[in-house]
Coordinates of C-alpha atoms in Angstrom, one line a residue:
M4 CA 103.1 113.6 101.0
S5 CA 106.2 113.4 98.6
G6 CA 104.7 116.0 96.4
I7 CA 104.3 118.2 99.5
A8 CA 108.0 117.7 100.4
H9 CA 109.1 118.3 97.0
H10 CA 107.4 121.7 97.0
L11 CA 108.7 122.4 100.6
V12 CA 112.2 121.7 99.4
K13 CA 112.0 123.9 96.4
R14 CA 110.6 126.6 98.5
G15 CA 113.3 126.5 101.2
I16 CA 116.0 126.4 98.5
D17 CA 114.5 129.3 96.8
A18 CA 114.1 131.4 100.1
T19 CA 117.6 130.6 101.3
R20 CA 118.9 131.7 97.9
E21 CA 117.0 134.9 98.0
N22 CA 118.0 135.9 101.4
Y23 CA 121.6 135.0 100.7
R24 CA 121.4 137.6 97.4
S25 CA 119.5 140.5 99.4
G26 CA 122.1 140.2 102.4
S27 CA 119.7 139.3 105.3
F28 CA 121.7 136.3 106.3
A29 CA 124.2 139.1 107.3
Q30 CA 122.5 139.9 110.5
D31 CA 120.3 138.4 113.0
G32 CA 117.2 139.7 115.0
D33 CA 119.5 141.8 117.4
N34 CA 121.7 143.6 114.7
K35 CA 124.7 141.1 115.3
P36 CA 127.0 140.0 112.8
F37 CA 125.7 136.6 111.5
G38 CA 129.0 134.0 111.6
H39 CA 128.6 131.8 108.4
P40 CA 126.1 132.7 106.0
H41 CA 127.7 130.2 103.3
A42 CA 128.0 127.7 105.8
V43 CA 124.1 127.9 106.9
A44 CA 123.2 128.0 103.3
V45 CA 124.9 124.7 102.4
A46 CA 123.8 123.2 105.7
L47 CA 120.1 124.3 105.0
I48 CA 120.2 123.0 101.6
L49 CA 121.9 119.6 102.4
T50 CA 119.3 118.9 105.1
S51 CA 116.6 119.7 102.6
V52 CA 118.2 117.3 100.5
L53 CA 118.5 114.5 102.9
W54 CA 115.2 115.1 104.1
F55 CA 113.7 114.9 100.5
F56 CA 115.4 111.6 100.1
A57 CA 114.5 110.2 103.4
L58 CA 110.7 111.0 102.8
S59 CA 110.9 109.6 98.9
A60 CA 112.4 106.3 100.8
V61 CA 109.7 106.0 103.2
Q62 CA 107.1 106.8 100.3
Y63 CA 108.6 104.3 98.1
V64 CA 109.6 101.0 100.6
F65 CA 106.1 101.7 102.5
G66 CA 103.7 103.3 100.6
G67 CA 104.9 101.5 97.4
V68 CA 106.4 98.0 97.9
V69 CA 105.0 97.0 101.5
A70 CA 101.5 98.4 100.3
T71 CA 101.3 96.6 96.9
L72 CA 102.1 93.6 98.7
T73 CA 99.3 94.0 101.4
M74 CA 96.6 94.6 98.2
I75 CA 97.6 91.3 96.9
E76 CA 98.6 88.9 99.8
T77 CA 95.9 85.9 100.4
P78 CA 96.4 84.5 104.0
T79 CA 97.1 80.6 103.9
A80 CA 95.0 78.2 106.0
T81 CA 96.1 75.2 107.6
A82 CA 93.8 72.3 108.0
F83 CA 93.4 70.5 111.3
K84 CA 91.6 66.9 111.6
V85 CA 89.6 66.1 114.4
D86 CA 88.0 63.0 115.4
P87 CA 84.6 63.6 116.6
A88 CA 83.5 62.4 120.3
E89 CA 81.6 59.7 120.6
S90 CA 79.4 61.1 123.4
D91 CA 78.8 64.6 125.1
E92 CA 78.7 63.0 128.6
A93 CA 82.2 63.7 130.3
D94 CA 81.9 59.8 131.8
A95 CA 81.0 58.3 128.4
P96 CA 83.0 54.9 127.7
L97 CA 85.5 55.3 124.9
L98 CA 84.6 53.1 121.8
D99 CA 87.2 50.7 120.4
A100 CA 88.5 50.9 116.8
D101 CA 85.6 48.5 115.5
E102 CA 82.6 50.3 117.7
K103 CA 83.9 53.5 116.0
K104 CA 83.7 52.0 112.2
S105 CA 80.5 50.6 113.1
A106 CA 79.2 54.2 114.2
N107 CA 80.0 55.4 110.9
T108 CA 81.8 58.5 112.4
E109 CA 84.1 60.7 110.5
P110 CA 86.6 62.9 111.0
E111 CA 86.0 66.7 111.0
L112 CA 88.4 69.2 109.1
F113 CA 89.0 72.6 110.5
Y114 CA 90.8 75.4 108.9
V115 CA 92.5 78.1 110.6
K116 CA 93.8 81.3 108.6
S117 CA 97.7 82.2 109.7
K118 CA 98.6 85.7 110.3
P119 CA 99.3 87.9 107.2
I120 CA 102.7 88.7 106.2
T121 CA 102.1 92.1 105.9
S122 CA 100.2 92.6 108.9
K123 CA 103.2 94.3 110.0
I124 CA 105.7 96.4 108.2
R125 CA 108.4 94.7 110.4
T126 CA 107.2 91.2 109.4
T127 CA 106.8 92.2 105.6
I128 CA 110.5 93.5 105.5
K129 CA 111.8 90.6 107.0
H130 CA 110.2 88.3 104.7
L131 CA 111.6 90.1 101.9
V132 CA 115.1 90.2 103.2
A133 CA 114.7 86.4 103.9
E134 CA 113.2 85.6 100.3
A135 CA 115.2 88.1 98.2
G136 CA 117.9 89.6 100.0
P137 CA 118.8 93.1 102.0
W138 CA 118.1 95.3 98.9
S139 CA 114.5 93.8 98.4
R140 CA 113.2 96.4 99.9
F141 CA 113.9 98.8 97.3
R142 CA 112.6 96.0 94.5
G143 CA 111.4 97.5 91.1
L144 CA 113.2 100.7 91.7
Q145 CA 114.8 100.7 88.3
V146 CA 111.4 100.3 86.8
A147 CA 109.9 103.1 89.1
L148 CA 112.7 105.6 87.9
A149 CA 112.1 104.7 84.1
Y150 CA 108.4 104.8 84.7
H151 CA 108.4 108.2 86.3
F152 CA 111.4 109.5 83.9
I153 CA 108.9 108.7 81.1
H154 CA 105.9 109.8 82.5
H155 CA 107.4 113.2 83.0
L156 CA 108.6 113.4 79.3
L157 CA 105.2 112.2 77.9
L158 CA 103.0 114.5 80.1
Q159 CA 105.1 117.5 79.3
L160 CA 104.7 116.8 75.9
L161 CA 101.1 116.0 75.6
T162 CA 100.3 119.2 77.8
A163 CA 102.2 121.3 75.3
L164 CA 100.1 119.4 72.5
F165 CA 96.8 119.9 74.3
G166 CA 97.2 123.2 75.5
G167 CA 97.9 124.7 78.9
A168 CA 94.3 124.6 80.3
M169 CA 94.0 123.0 83.4
I170 CA 91.4 120.4 81.9
S171 CA 93.9 119.7 79.3
Q172 CA 96.5 119.0 81.7
S173 CA 94.4 116.2 83.4
F174 CA 93.2 115.1 79.9
A175 CA 97.1 114.8 79.3
A176 CA 97.6 112.9 82.6
V177 CA 95.1 110.2 82.1
V178 CA 96.4 109.7 78.4
T179 CA 99.8 109.4 79.9
A180 CA 98.9 107.1 82.7
V181 CA 97.1 104.8 80.0
V182 CA 100.1 104.8 77.6
L183 CA 102.4 103.6 80.2
C184 CA 100.0 100.8 81.6
R185 CA 102.1 98.0 80.8
L186 CA 105.5 99.7 82.3
Q187 CA 103.3 100.0 85.4
M188 CA 102.0 96.7 85.2
L189 CA 105.6 95.4 84.9
W190 CA 106.5 97.4 88.1
T191 CA 103.8 95.4 90.0
H192 CA 104.8 92.3 88.7
V193 CA 108.7 92.8 89.7
V194 CA 107.5 93.9 93.2
I195 CA 105.4 90.9 93.8
S196 CA 106.9 88.0 92.5
T197 CA 109.9 86.2 93.6
P198 CA 113.5 87.1 92.1
S199 CA 114.0 86.1 88.5
E200 CA 117.1 85.7 86.5
K201 CA 115.7 87.9 83.8
K202 CA 116.3 91.4 83.7
W203 CA 113.4 93.9 84.3
Y204 CA 113.0 95.0 80.8
R205 CA 112.8 91.3 79.4
R206 CA 109.8 91.0 81.8
F207 CA 107.4 93.3 79.6
P208 CA 103.6 92.1 79.9
T209 CA 102.4 91.3 76.7
I210 CA 100.1 93.7 74.6
D211 CA 97.2 91.6 75.1
A212 CA 97.7 91.8 79.0
G213 CA 98.4 95.5 78.6
K214 CA 94.7 95.8 76.8
K215 CA 93.3 94.1 80.0
V216 CA 94.4 96.9 82.3
I217 CA 93.3 100.0 80.3
L218 CA 90.2 100.4 81.8
P219 CA 91.5 100.1 85.7
T220 CA 94.4 102.2 84.6
A221 CA 92.1 105.0 83.5
V222 CA 89.7 104.8 86.2
W223 CA 92.5 105.3 88.8
A224 CA 93.9 108.2 86.7
L225 CA 90.6 109.7 86.7
A226 CA 90.2 109.5 90.4
Q227 CA 93.6 111.0 90.7
Q228 CA 92.3 114.1 89.0
A229 CA 89.4 114.2 91.3
T230 CA 91.4 114.7 94.3
I231 CA 92.2 118.1 92.5
Y232 CA 89.0 119.0 90.7
V233 CA 86.5 118.3 93.7
P234 CA 88.4 120.7 96.3
I235 CA 88.6 123.4 93.5
T236 CA 85.2 123.1 92.5
L237 CA 84.1 123.8 96.0
F238 CA 86.8 126.8 96.6
V239 CA 84.9 128.3 93.5
I240 CA 81.6 127.4 95.0
F241 CA 82.2 128.9 98.5
D242 CA 83.8 131.9 96.7
L243 CA 87.0 131.7 98.9
E244 CA 89.5 133.1 96.2
G245 CA 89.2 136.8 97.4
Y246 CA 89.9 135.7 101.4
F247 CA 93.0 134.3 100.5
R248 CA 94.0 136.7 98.0
N249 CA 93.6 139.7 100.6
S250 CA 93.9 138.8 104.2
S251 CA 92.2 142.5 104.8
V252 CA 89.1 141.0 103.3
F253 CA 88.8 138.2 106.0
N254 CA 89.7 140.6 108.8
E255 CA 86.9 143.1 107.8
L256 CA 84.4 140.3 108.2
S257 CA 82.1 139.9 111.2
P258 CA 83.2 136.8 113.5
M259 CA 80.0 134.9 112.6
Q260 CA 81.3 135.5 108.8
Q261 CA 84.9 134.5 109.8
K262 CA 83.9 131.3 111.1
S263 CA 81.8 130.7 108.1
V264 CA 84.6 131.2 105.7
M265 CA 87.0 128.8 108.2
L266 CA 84.2 126.0 108.3
A267 CA 84.3 126.5 104.3
S268 CA 87.8 126.2 104.1
F269 CA 87.7 123.0 106.2
A270 CA 84.9 121.5 104.2
V271 CA 87.4 122.2 100.9
M272 CA 90.5 120.5 102.8
M273 CA 88.1 117.4 103.9
S274 CA 86.8 117.2 100.4
G275 CA 90.2 116.1 99.2
I276 CA 90.8 113.6 101.8
A277 CA 87.3 112.1 101.4
T278 CA 87.8 112.0 97.6
A279 CA 91.1 109.9 98.1
V280 CA 89.7 107.7 100.6
L281 CA 86.5 106.9 98.5
M282 CA 87.9 107.2 95.0
V283 CA 91.8 106.8 94.8
F284 CA 92.1 104.1 97.7
P285 CA 89.5 101.5 96.2
A286 CA 90.7 102.6 92.5
N287 CA 94.3 101.9 93.4
V288 CA 93.7 98.4 95.1
V289 CA 91.6 97.8 92.2
L290 CA 94.2 98.4 89.6
K291 CA 96.9 96.3 91.5
R292 CA 95.0 93.2 91.8
V293 CA 93.9 93.3 88.1
Q294 CA 97.8 93.4 87.6
A295 CA 98.8 91.1 89.7
S296 CA 96.2 88.5 88.2
L297 CA 98.1 88.8 84.8
L298 CA 101.2 87.6 86.7
P299 CA 103.1 84.8 84.1
E300 CA 102.6 81.7 85.3
E301 CA 106.4 80.8 85.2
N302 CA 106.6 83.5 88.1
D303 CA 105.9 82.9 91.6
S304 CA 104.6 85.3 93.9
I305 CA 106.9 86.5 97.0
V306 CA 103.9 86.4 99.4
P307 CA 100.7 83.9 99.5
F308 CA 98.6 85.0 96.5
D309 CA 95.3 83.2 95.2
R310 CA 95.6 83.5 91.4
T311 CA 92.1 82.6 91.1
F312 CA 90.7 85.0 93.5
A313 CA 88.2 82.7 95.1
G314 CA 87.5 80.9 92.0
K315 CA 86.5 84.2 90.2
V316 CA 89.2 83.7 87.4
Q317 CA 89.8 81.1 85.1
P318 CA 92.8 80.3 82.9
Q319 CA 92.6 81.2 79.5
V320 CA 93.9 77.5 78.5
V321 CA 90.6 76.4 79.7
G322 CA 88.7 78.9 78.2
G323 CA 88.7 81.6 80.7
T324 CA 89.6 85.6 80.5
G325 CA 92.9 84.7 82.6
V326 CA 92.1 88.4 84.4
V327 CA 89.9 89.4 87.3
S328 CA 87.3 91.8 86.8
M329 CA 87.3 95.2 88.5
L330 CA 84.1 94.3 90.4
D331 CA 85.7 90.8 91.5
A332 CA 88.8 92.5 92.4
W333 CA 87.8 94.8 95.1
K334 CA 84.8 92.2 96.4
T335 CA 87.7 89.7 97.2
F336 CA 89.5 92.0 99.0
D337 CA 88.0 91.6 102.4
W338 CA 87.5 94.0 105.2
A339 CA 90.4 92.5 107.1
A340 CA 92.9 93.3 104.3
R341 CA 91.2 96.8 103.7
F342 CA 91.5 97.6 107.5
R343 CA 95.2 96.3 107.4
L344 CA 96.1 98.5 104.3
V345 CA 94.4 101.6 105.9
K346 CA 96.7 100.9 109.1
L347 CA 99.7 100.6 107.2
Y348 CA 98.8 104.4 105.6
A349 CA 98.1 105.7 109.0
K350 CA 101.7 104.4 110.0
I351 CA 103.4 105.7 106.8
F352 CA 102.0 109.2 107.6
A353 CA 102.9 109.2 111.1
I354 CA 106.5 108.0 109.8
Q355 CA 106.7 110.9 107.5
V356 CA 105.7 113.4 110.0
S357 CA 108.1 112.1 112.5
T358 CA 110.9 112.5 109.8
T359 CA 110.0 116.0 109.0
V360 CA 109.9 116.8 112.5
F361 CA 113.4 115.4 113.2
F362 CA 115.1 117.3 110.0
V363 CA 113.3 120.4 111.1
L364 CA 114.8 120.3 114.6
F365 CA 118.1 119.0 113.1
A366 CA 118.1 122.1 110.7
V367 CA 117.5 124.4 113.7
F368 CA 120.2 122.9 115.6
Q369 CA 122.8 123.0 112.5
V370 CA 122.1 127.1 112.5
R371 CA 122.4 127.7 116.1
M372 CA 125.6 125.6 116.1
I373 CA 126.9 127.2 113.1
N374 CA 125.9 130.9 114.4
G375 CA 127.8 130.2 117.6
D376 CA 124.1 131.1 119.5
Y377 CA 123.3 127.3 120.8
I378 CA 121.4 127.2 123.7
L379 CA 120.9 123.8 125.4
Y380 CA 117.3 124.0 127.0

């Protein structure tokens, strides 16, 4: 969604600049003078920038911080000791202490799972603020900025080195992700741990820990590339390029053929969504949980987190690997947690759509107010 927002903002700014240069801001549809073209241009650009930052904040706080905590949280369980009943009959006489002892009755333990902190966005943010202060919702932001800046530079360098072909760009993207796997793991550790006195650049994971996340990082990066190549492959198989380049070709088709083209286009769109759900979603969860399993012992998690992953992980000091396997990382992420994460993504999408609608309406309001043609419906 943030990528779409960046593209739309760029298109909007370019269109505003082009219309201003061509003088199309000088008149409206009724050939009446347009009052303040400079003010309209500035207002639209500022609104677009605010829109971009609003969507970026939603994506980072909810899609980054909250989602990562949802992926690694292990709900705690509370034990209750219950004395067994002496008889199933309601009118049975009560036993005294000696009789209970002679009957060899033992108390039973019942475990009740508490509600996860990440079950709601509001409870997650409230917990973060209580544990780490009001700015904790943006925790790890410095690491994220450093990661994206270095990622951009390295990707551009490798793309130029490998060539401009699409397959070369995808290969460069996977290599870049693998090279920066330690920096990405550092972001995860900063997000899921309690506040530390160390600066973030002094908390880099060891090289040995970095080696253990190379494979899940590569799988995650390949899954992201699959969301590009699967739709493109279907686009070519269905031979849809001609219809998108020249709309007259589509208009000349029979109604049945037009329906076939529309169904094929819908299938291409859905293939990208299906690839993201079936490949990127589990790959991202596995990567985050593998990274979390390598959280140093001196760091406590800010939400309940089972470092043993239901007994699947043994510390290195006792001869274990100290890291959860990719398969166990997914298996221990139960269906309740998966549903909780999917529900979170649905909420994020709804928030982003609502934010976009708000800024579009706000932009229309500004143009009408500046133009002096505002009508209150």
